[in-house]
Amino acid sequence: LKIHIGPRLSMLLPVSPVPVNDFSVEYGSLDCNVEVVDSLQDAVQHIHTWGSGHTDVIVTENEKASKEFRSSVDSACVFVNCSTRFSDGYRFGLGAEVGISTGRIHARGPVGIQGLLTTKWILVGNGQTVEEFTAGDNRKQFIFKQLPIDESCEESRDVELAKTSTEADEKTDEKELVKNNVHVKKA
């Protein structure tokens, strides 16, 4: 992993990691940019200024900050406490991913109401990584199921990331699954 640090963070560190040349660069490798901001609102503004609008994540134990981040960040995928590598069409139950888009409107030609709508995927976890679902004999599996619509969105399709099914897992109640696994919400 190569970490590029912003000017404010570089003033706080006793070492000199690689400086950020451009916050808008998407590396396509195990590189990331890190910077210090004064507040959650400043972080959201930084994302809106420099982000691609594809996937953004916050790591926090503060539920109020989590909710504010999810509602304030205008990206296709907004995650809390989990890897951005979950941003994938297959992992959302869409089948094979054939492309990505960060545009706000994607319709062309005659368009019905569905063609005018965009999707914001919200994923809330507690530290999950993609590797837990892709490696080893005891890897977790993706379980796709329709969940009830809640008052915060018109359409809700949640993707539950659960452990590989075992007899013990089958006896686990829904509340326990919500506590121990990641949920993705299409909002």
PDB file of C-alpha atoms in Angstrom:
ATOM      1  CA  LEU A   1       0.000   0.000   0.000  1.00  0.00           C
ATOM      2  CA  LYS A   2       1.317   3.412  -0.930  1.00  0.00           C
ATOM      3  CA  ILE A   3      -0.161   6.355   0.985  1.00  0.00           C
ATOM      4  CA  HIS A   4      -0.038   9.859  -0.504  1.00  0.00           C
ATOM      5  CA  ILE A   5      -0.548  12.521   2.149  1.00  0.00           C
ATOM      6  CA  GLY A   6      -2.043  15.979   1.876  1.00  0.00           C
ATOM      7  CA  PRO A   7      -0.281  19.179   2.965  1.00  0.00           C
ATOM      8  CA  ARG A   8      -2.029  19.461   6.351  1.00  0.00           C
ATOM      9  CA  LEU A   9      -1.274  15.856   7.304  1.00  0.00           C
ATOM     10  CA  SER A  10       2.372  16.210   6.203  1.00  0.00           C
ATOM     11  CA  MET A  11       2.814  19.020   8.762  1.00  0.00           C
ATOM     12  CA  LEU A  12       1.657  16.660  11.554  1.00  0.00           C
ATOM     13  CA  LEU A  13       3.907  13.710  10.696  1.00  0.00           C
ATOM     14  CA  PRO A  14       7.559  13.339  11.673  1.00  0.00           C
ATOM     15  CA  VAL A  15       8.252  11.380   8.449  1.00  0.00           C
ATOM     16  CA  SER A  16       7.782  12.376   4.838  1.00  0.00           C
ATOM     17  CA  PRO A  17       5.570   9.915   2.934  1.00  0.00           C
ATOM     18  CA  VAL A  18       4.733  10.554  -0.712  1.00  0.00           C
ATOM     19  CA  PRO A  19       2.960  13.923  -1.122  1.00  0.00           C
ATOM     20  CA  VAL A  20      -0.350  14.225  -2.948  1.00  0.00           C
ATOM     21  CA  ASN A  21       0.154  15.857  -6.334  1.00  0.00           C
ATOM     22  CA  ASP A  22      -3.537  15.852  -7.242  1.00  0.00           C
ATOM     23  CA  PHE A  23      -6.423  14.739  -4.999  1.00  0.00           C
ATOM     24  CA  SER A  24      -8.506  13.871  -8.064  1.00  0.00           C
ATOM     25  CA  VAL A  25      -6.127  11.100  -9.238  1.00  0.00           C
ATOM     26  CA  GLU A  26      -7.575   7.575  -9.204  1.00  0.00           C
ATOM     27  CA  TYR A  27      -4.622   5.229  -9.023  1.00  0.00           C
ATOM     28  CA  GLY A  28      -6.020   1.846 -10.060  1.00  0.00           C
ATOM     29  CA  SER A  29      -3.548   0.314  -7.601  1.00  0.00           C
ATOM     30  CA  LEU A  30      -3.026   0.022  -3.865  1.00  0.00           C
ATOM     31  CA  ASP A  31      -2.421   3.763  -3.503  1.00  0.00           C
ATOM     32  CA  CYS A  32      -4.598   6.174  -1.570  1.00  0.00           C
ATOM     33  CA  ASN A  33      -4.662   9.850  -0.696  1.00  0.00           C
ATOM     34  CA  VAL A  34      -5.035  10.900   2.945  1.00  0.00           C
ATOM     35  CA  GLU A  35      -5.633  14.405   4.289  1.00  0.00           C
ATOM     36  CA  VAL A  36      -6.678  16.029   7.576  1.00  0.00           C
ATOM     37  CA  VAL A  37      -9.827  18.179   7.705  1.00  0.00           C
ATOM     38  CA  ASP A  38     -11.417  20.121  10.561  1.00  0.00           C
ATOM     39  CA  SER A  39     -14.905  18.638  10.511  1.00  0.00           C
ATOM     40  CA  LEU A  40     -17.260  16.163   8.912  1.00  0.00           C
ATOM     41  CA  GLN A  41     -18.676  18.987   6.803  1.00  0.00           C
ATOM     42  CA  ASP A  42     -15.148  19.779   5.565  1.00  0.00           C
ATOM     43  CA  ALA A  43     -14.642  16.099   4.726  1.00  0.00           C
ATOM     44  CA  VAL A  44     -17.872  16.025   2.707  1.00  0.00           C
ATOM     45  CA  GLN A  45     -16.835  19.222   0.910  1.00  0.00           C
ATOM     46  CA  HIS A  46     -13.414  17.690   0.172  1.00  0.00           C
ATOM     47  CA  ILE A  47     -15.141  14.624  -1.310  1.00  0.00           C
ATOM     48  CA  HIS A  48     -17.468  16.761  -3.424  1.00  0.00           C
ATOM     49  CA  THR A  49     -14.512  18.840  -4.664  1.00  0.00           C
ATOM     50  CA  TRP A  50     -12.050  16.042  -5.402  1.00  0.00           C
ATOM     51  CA  GLY A  51     -14.024  12.781  -5.523  1.00  0.00           C
ATOM     52  CA  SER A  52     -15.197  10.907  -8.600  1.00  0.00           C
ATOM     53  CA  GLY A  53     -18.747  10.442  -7.329  1.00  0.00           C
ATOM     54  CA  HIS A  54     -18.303   6.656  -7.466  1.00  0.00           C
ATOM     55  CA  THR A  55     -17.526   5.290  -3.971  1.00  0.00           C
ATOM     56  CA  ASP A  56     -16.720   7.021  -0.696  1.00  0.00           C
ATOM     57  CA  VAL A  57     -16.372   5.640   2.821  1.00  0.00           C
ATOM     58  CA  ILE A  58     -16.249   6.841   6.424  1.00  0.00           C
ATOM     59  CA  VAL A  59     -14.785   4.866   9.319  1.00  0.00           C
ATOM     60  CA  THR A  60     -16.524   5.887  12.524  1.00  0.00           C
ATOM     61  CA  GLU A  61     -18.167   4.627  15.696  1.00  0.00           C
ATOM     62  CA  ASN A  62     -20.315   7.777  15.858  1.00  0.00           C
ATOM     63  CA  GLU A  63     -23.826   6.964  14.554  1.00  0.00           C
ATOM     64  CA  LYS A  64     -24.700  10.642  14.076  1.00  0.00           C
ATOM     65  CA  ALA A  65     -21.591  11.160  11.908  1.00  0.00           C
ATOM     66  CA  SER A  66     -22.411   7.966   9.997  1.00  0.00           C
ATOM     67  CA  LYS A  67     -25.948   9.145   9.207  1.00  0.00           C
ATOM     68  CA  GLU A  68     -24.800  12.645   8.239  1.00  0.00           C
ATOM     69  CA  PHE A  69     -22.093  11.213   5.960  1.00  0.00           C
ATOM     70  CA  ARG A  70     -24.540   8.839   4.252  1.00  0.00           C
ATOM     71  CA  SER A  71     -27.051  11.611   3.584  1.00  0.00           C
ATOM     72  CA  SER A  72     -24.532  14.330   2.648  1.00  0.00           C
ATOM     73  CA  VAL A  73     -22.134  12.552   0.284  1.00  0.00           C
ATOM     74  CA  ASP A  74     -23.387  12.620  -3.300  1.00  0.00           C
ATOM     75  CA  SER A  75     -21.733   9.463  -4.628  1.00  0.00           C
ATOM     76  CA  ALA A  76     -23.160   6.343  -6.238  1.00  0.00           C
ATOM     77  CA  CYS A  77     -21.850   4.242  -3.337  1.00  0.00           C
ATOM     78  CA  VAL A  78     -21.564   5.537   0.218  1.00  0.00           C
ATOM     79  CA  PHE A  79     -20.093   3.097   2.726  1.00  0.00           C
ATOM     80  CA  VAL A  80     -19.592   3.067   6.484  1.00  0.00           C
ATOM     81  CA  ASN A  81     -16.960   0.913   8.197  1.00  0.00           C
ATOM     82  CA  CYS A  82     -16.187  -1.459   5.332  1.00  0.00           C
ATOM     83  CA  SER A  83     -14.008  -1.782   2.257  1.00  0.00           C
ATOM     84  CA  THR A  84     -14.695   0.254  -0.881  1.00  0.00           C
ATOM     85  CA  ARG A  85     -13.953  -2.953  -2.810  1.00  0.00           C
ATOM     86  CA  PHE A  86     -17.568  -4.006  -2.117  1.00  0.00           C
ATOM     87  CA  SER A  87     -18.561  -1.531  -4.840  1.00  0.00           C
ATOM     88  CA  ASP A  88     -19.218  -4.062  -7.570  1.00  0.00           C
ATOM     89  CA  GLY A  89     -22.244  -5.015  -9.664  1.00  0.00           C
ATOM     90  CA  TYR A  90     -22.049  -8.709  -8.770  1.00  0.00           C
ATOM     91  CA  ARG A  91     -21.721  -7.951  -5.068  1.00  0.00           C
ATOM     92  CA  PHE A  92     -24.883  -5.834  -5.301  1.00  0.00           C
ATOM     93  CA  GLY A  93     -26.796  -8.661  -6.950  1.00  0.00           C
ATOM     94  CA  LEU A  94     -26.835  -7.067 -10.411  1.00  0.00           C
ATOM     95  CA  GLY A  95     -25.072  -9.936 -12.180  1.00  0.00           C
ATOM     96  CA  ALA A  96     -21.780  -9.492 -13.976  1.00  0.00           C
ATOM     97  CA  GLU A  97     -20.520  -5.924 -13.963  1.00  0.00           C
ATOM     98  CA  VAL A  98     -20.241  -4.691 -17.527  1.00  0.00           C
ATOM     99  CA  GLY A  99     -19.332  -1.086 -16.789  1.00  0.00           C
ATOM    100  CA  ILE A 100     -19.457   1.736 -14.280  1.00  0.00           C
ATOM    101  CA  SER A 101     -20.845   5.231 -14.383  1.00  0.00           C
ATOM    102  CA  THR A 102     -20.492   8.247 -12.149  1.00  0.00           C
ATOM    103  CA  GLY A 103     -22.892  10.338 -14.216  1.00  0.00           C
ATOM    104  CA  ARG A 104     -26.140  11.539 -12.684  1.00  0.00           C
ATOM    105  CA  ILE A 105     -28.309  10.708 -15.674  1.00  0.00           C
ATOM    106  CA  HIS A 106     -27.684   7.820 -18.002  1.00  0.00           C
ATOM    107  CA  ALA A 107     -30.743   7.613 -20.231  1.00  0.00           C
ATOM    108  CA  ARG A 108     -30.738   8.222 -23.966  1.00  0.00           C
ATOM    109  CA  GLY A 109     -33.612   8.297 -26.438  1.00  0.00           C
ATOM    110  CA  PRO A 110     -37.220   7.911 -25.275  1.00  0.00           C
ATOM    111  CA  VAL A 111     -37.244   7.640 -21.501  1.00  0.00           C
ATOM    112  CA  GLY A 112     -39.793   6.506 -18.922  1.00  0.00           C
ATOM    113  CA  ILE A 113     -39.624   7.476 -15.257  1.00  0.00           C
ATOM    114  CA  GLN A 114     -37.161   4.648 -14.438  1.00  0.00           C
ATOM    115  CA  GLY A 115     -34.752   6.112 -16.997  1.00  0.00           C
ATOM    116  CA  LEU A 116     -34.666   9.384 -15.082  1.00  0.00           C
ATOM    117  CA  LEU A 117     -33.772   7.844 -11.740  1.00  0.00           C
ATOM    118  CA  THR A 118     -30.267   7.247 -10.419  1.00  0.00           C
ATOM    119  CA  THR A 119     -29.141   4.928  -7.655  1.00  0.00           C
ATOM    120  CA  LYS A 120     -27.262   5.570  -4.443  1.00  0.00           C
ATOM    121  CA  TRP A 121     -26.001   2.378  -2.789  1.00  0.00           C
ATOM    122  CA  ILE A 122     -25.495   2.622   0.985  1.00  0.00           C
ATOM    123  CA  LEU A 123     -23.485  -0.070   2.757  1.00  0.00           C
ATOM    124  CA  VAL A 124     -23.025  -0.146   6.539  1.00  0.00           C
ATOM    125  CA  GLY A 125     -20.658  -2.666   8.068  1.00  0.00           C
ATOM    126  CA  ASN A 126     -18.346  -3.228  10.991  1.00  0.00           C
ATOM    127  CA  GLY A 127     -14.960  -3.736   9.371  1.00  0.00           C
ATOM    128  CA  GLN A 128     -15.707  -6.271   6.626  1.00  0.00           C
ATOM    129  CA  THR A 129     -13.318  -6.729   3.716  1.00  0.00           C
ATOM    130  CA  VAL A 130     -13.908  -8.337   0.330  1.00  0.00           C
ATOM    131  CA  GLU A 131     -11.295 -10.987   1.108  1.00  0.00           C
ATOM    132  CA  GLU A 132     -13.638 -12.490   3.748  1.00  0.00           C
ATOM    133  CA  PHE A 133     -16.027 -13.305   0.875  1.00  0.00           C
ATOM    134  CA  THR A 134     -13.498 -14.485  -1.699  1.00  0.00           C
ATOM    135  CA  ALA A 135     -10.786 -16.512   0.053  1.00  0.00           C
ATOM    136  CA  GLY A 136     -10.596 -19.733   2.027  1.00  0.00           C
ATOM    137  CA  ASP A 137     -12.809 -22.690   2.780  1.00  0.00           C
ATOM    138  CA  ASN A 138     -14.812 -20.797   5.430  1.00  0.00           C
ATOM    139  CA  ARG A 139     -15.440 -17.728   3.321  1.00  0.00           C
ATOM    140  CA  LYS A 140     -18.653 -15.793   3.757  1.00  0.00           C
ATOM    141  CA  GLN A 141     -21.187 -15.725   0.967  1.00  0.00           C
ATOM    142  CA  PHE A 142     -23.356 -13.055  -0.553  1.00  0.00           C
ATOM    143  CA  ILE A 143     -27.073 -13.539   0.093  1.00  0.00           C
ATOM    144  CA  PHE A 144     -29.412 -11.447  -2.048  1.00  0.00           C
ATOM    145  CA  LYS A 145     -32.937 -10.885  -0.792  1.00  0.00           C
ATOM    146  CA  GLN A 146     -35.657  -8.282  -1.014  1.00  0.00           C
ATOM    147  CA  LEU A 147     -36.162  -6.388   2.265  1.00  0.00           C
ATOM    148  CA  PRO A 148     -39.078  -4.174   3.259  1.00  0.00           C
ATOM    149  CA  ILE A 149     -39.144  -0.574   2.085  1.00  0.00           C
ATOM    150  CA  ASP A 150     -38.376   1.948   4.813  1.00  0.00           C
ATOM    151  CA  GLU A 151     -39.434   5.560   5.099  1.00  0.00           C
ATOM    152  CA  SER A 152     -36.061   6.927   3.955  1.00  0.00           C
ATOM    153  CA  CYS A 153     -36.392   5.777   0.347  1.00  0.00           C
ATOM    154  CA  GLU A 154     -39.005   4.787  -2.202  1.00  0.00           C
ATOM    155  CA  GLU A 155     -37.291   1.589  -3.248  1.00  0.00           C
ATOM    156  CA  SER A 156     -35.141  -0.585  -1.035  1.00  0.00           C
ATOM    157  CA  ARG A 157     -33.106  -3.557  -2.104  1.00  0.00           C
ATOM    158  CA  ASP A 158     -30.709  -4.739   0.532  1.00  0.00           C
ATOM    159  CA  VAL A 159     -27.904  -7.178  -0.024  1.00  0.00           C
ATOM    160  CA  GLU A 160     -26.950  -9.093   3.056  1.00  0.00           C
ATOM    161  CA  LEU A 161     -23.403 -10.310   3.315  1.00  0.00           C
ATOM    162  CA  ALA A 162     -23.611 -13.407   5.498  1.00  0.00           C
ATOM    163  CA  LYS A 163     -21.406 -16.268   6.613  1.00  0.00           C
ATOM    164  CA  THR A 164     -21.421 -19.476   4.617  1.00  0.00           C
ATOM    165  CA  SER A 165     -24.575 -21.311   5.695  1.00  0.00           C
ATOM    166  CA  THR A 166     -24.223 -23.871   8.450  1.00  0.00           C
ATOM    167  CA  GLU A 167     -26.823 -25.414  10.697  1.00  0.00           C
ATOM    168  CA  ALA A 168     -25.841 -22.963  13.458  1.00  0.00           C
ATOM    169  CA  ASP A 169     -26.124 -20.011  11.085  1.00  0.00           C
ATOM    170  CA  GLU A 170     -29.623 -21.104  10.022  1.00  0.00           C
ATOM    171  CA  LYS A 171     -30.737 -20.816  13.653  1.00  0.00           C
ATOM    172  CA  THR A 172     -29.379 -17.248  13.954  1.00  0.00           C
ATOM    173  CA  ASP A 173     -32.183 -14.730  14.054  1.00  0.00           C
ATOM    174  CA  GLU A 174     -32.394 -11.737  11.701  1.00  0.00           C
ATOM    175  CA  LYS A 175     -31.364  -9.274  14.437  1.00  0.00           C
ATOM    176  CA  GLU A 176     -28.109 -11.179  14.938  1.00  0.00           C
ATOM    177  CA  LEU A 177     -27.439 -11.203  11.169  1.00  0.00           C
ATOM    178  CA  VAL A 178     -27.915  -7.442  11.036  1.00  0.00           C
ATOM    179  CA  LYS A 179     -25.494  -7.004  13.937  1.00  0.00           C
ATOM    180  CA  ASN A 180     -22.757  -9.270  12.533  1.00  0.00           C
ATOM    181  CA  ASN A 181     -22.918  -8.622   8.803  1.00  0.00           C
ATOM    182  CA  VAL A 182     -22.893  -5.869   6.260  1.00  0.00           C
ATOM    183  CA  HIS A 183     -26.109  -4.591   4.677  1.00  0.00           C
ATOM    184  CA  VAL A 184     -26.275  -2.730   1.402  1.00  0.00           C
ATOM    185  CA  LYS A 185     -29.215  -0.444   0.744  1.00  0.00           C
ATOM    186  CA  LYS A 186     -30.217   0.846  -2.655  1.00  0.00           C
ATOM    187  CA  ALA A 187     -31.618   4.248  -1.806  1.00  0.00           C
TER     188      ALA A 187
END
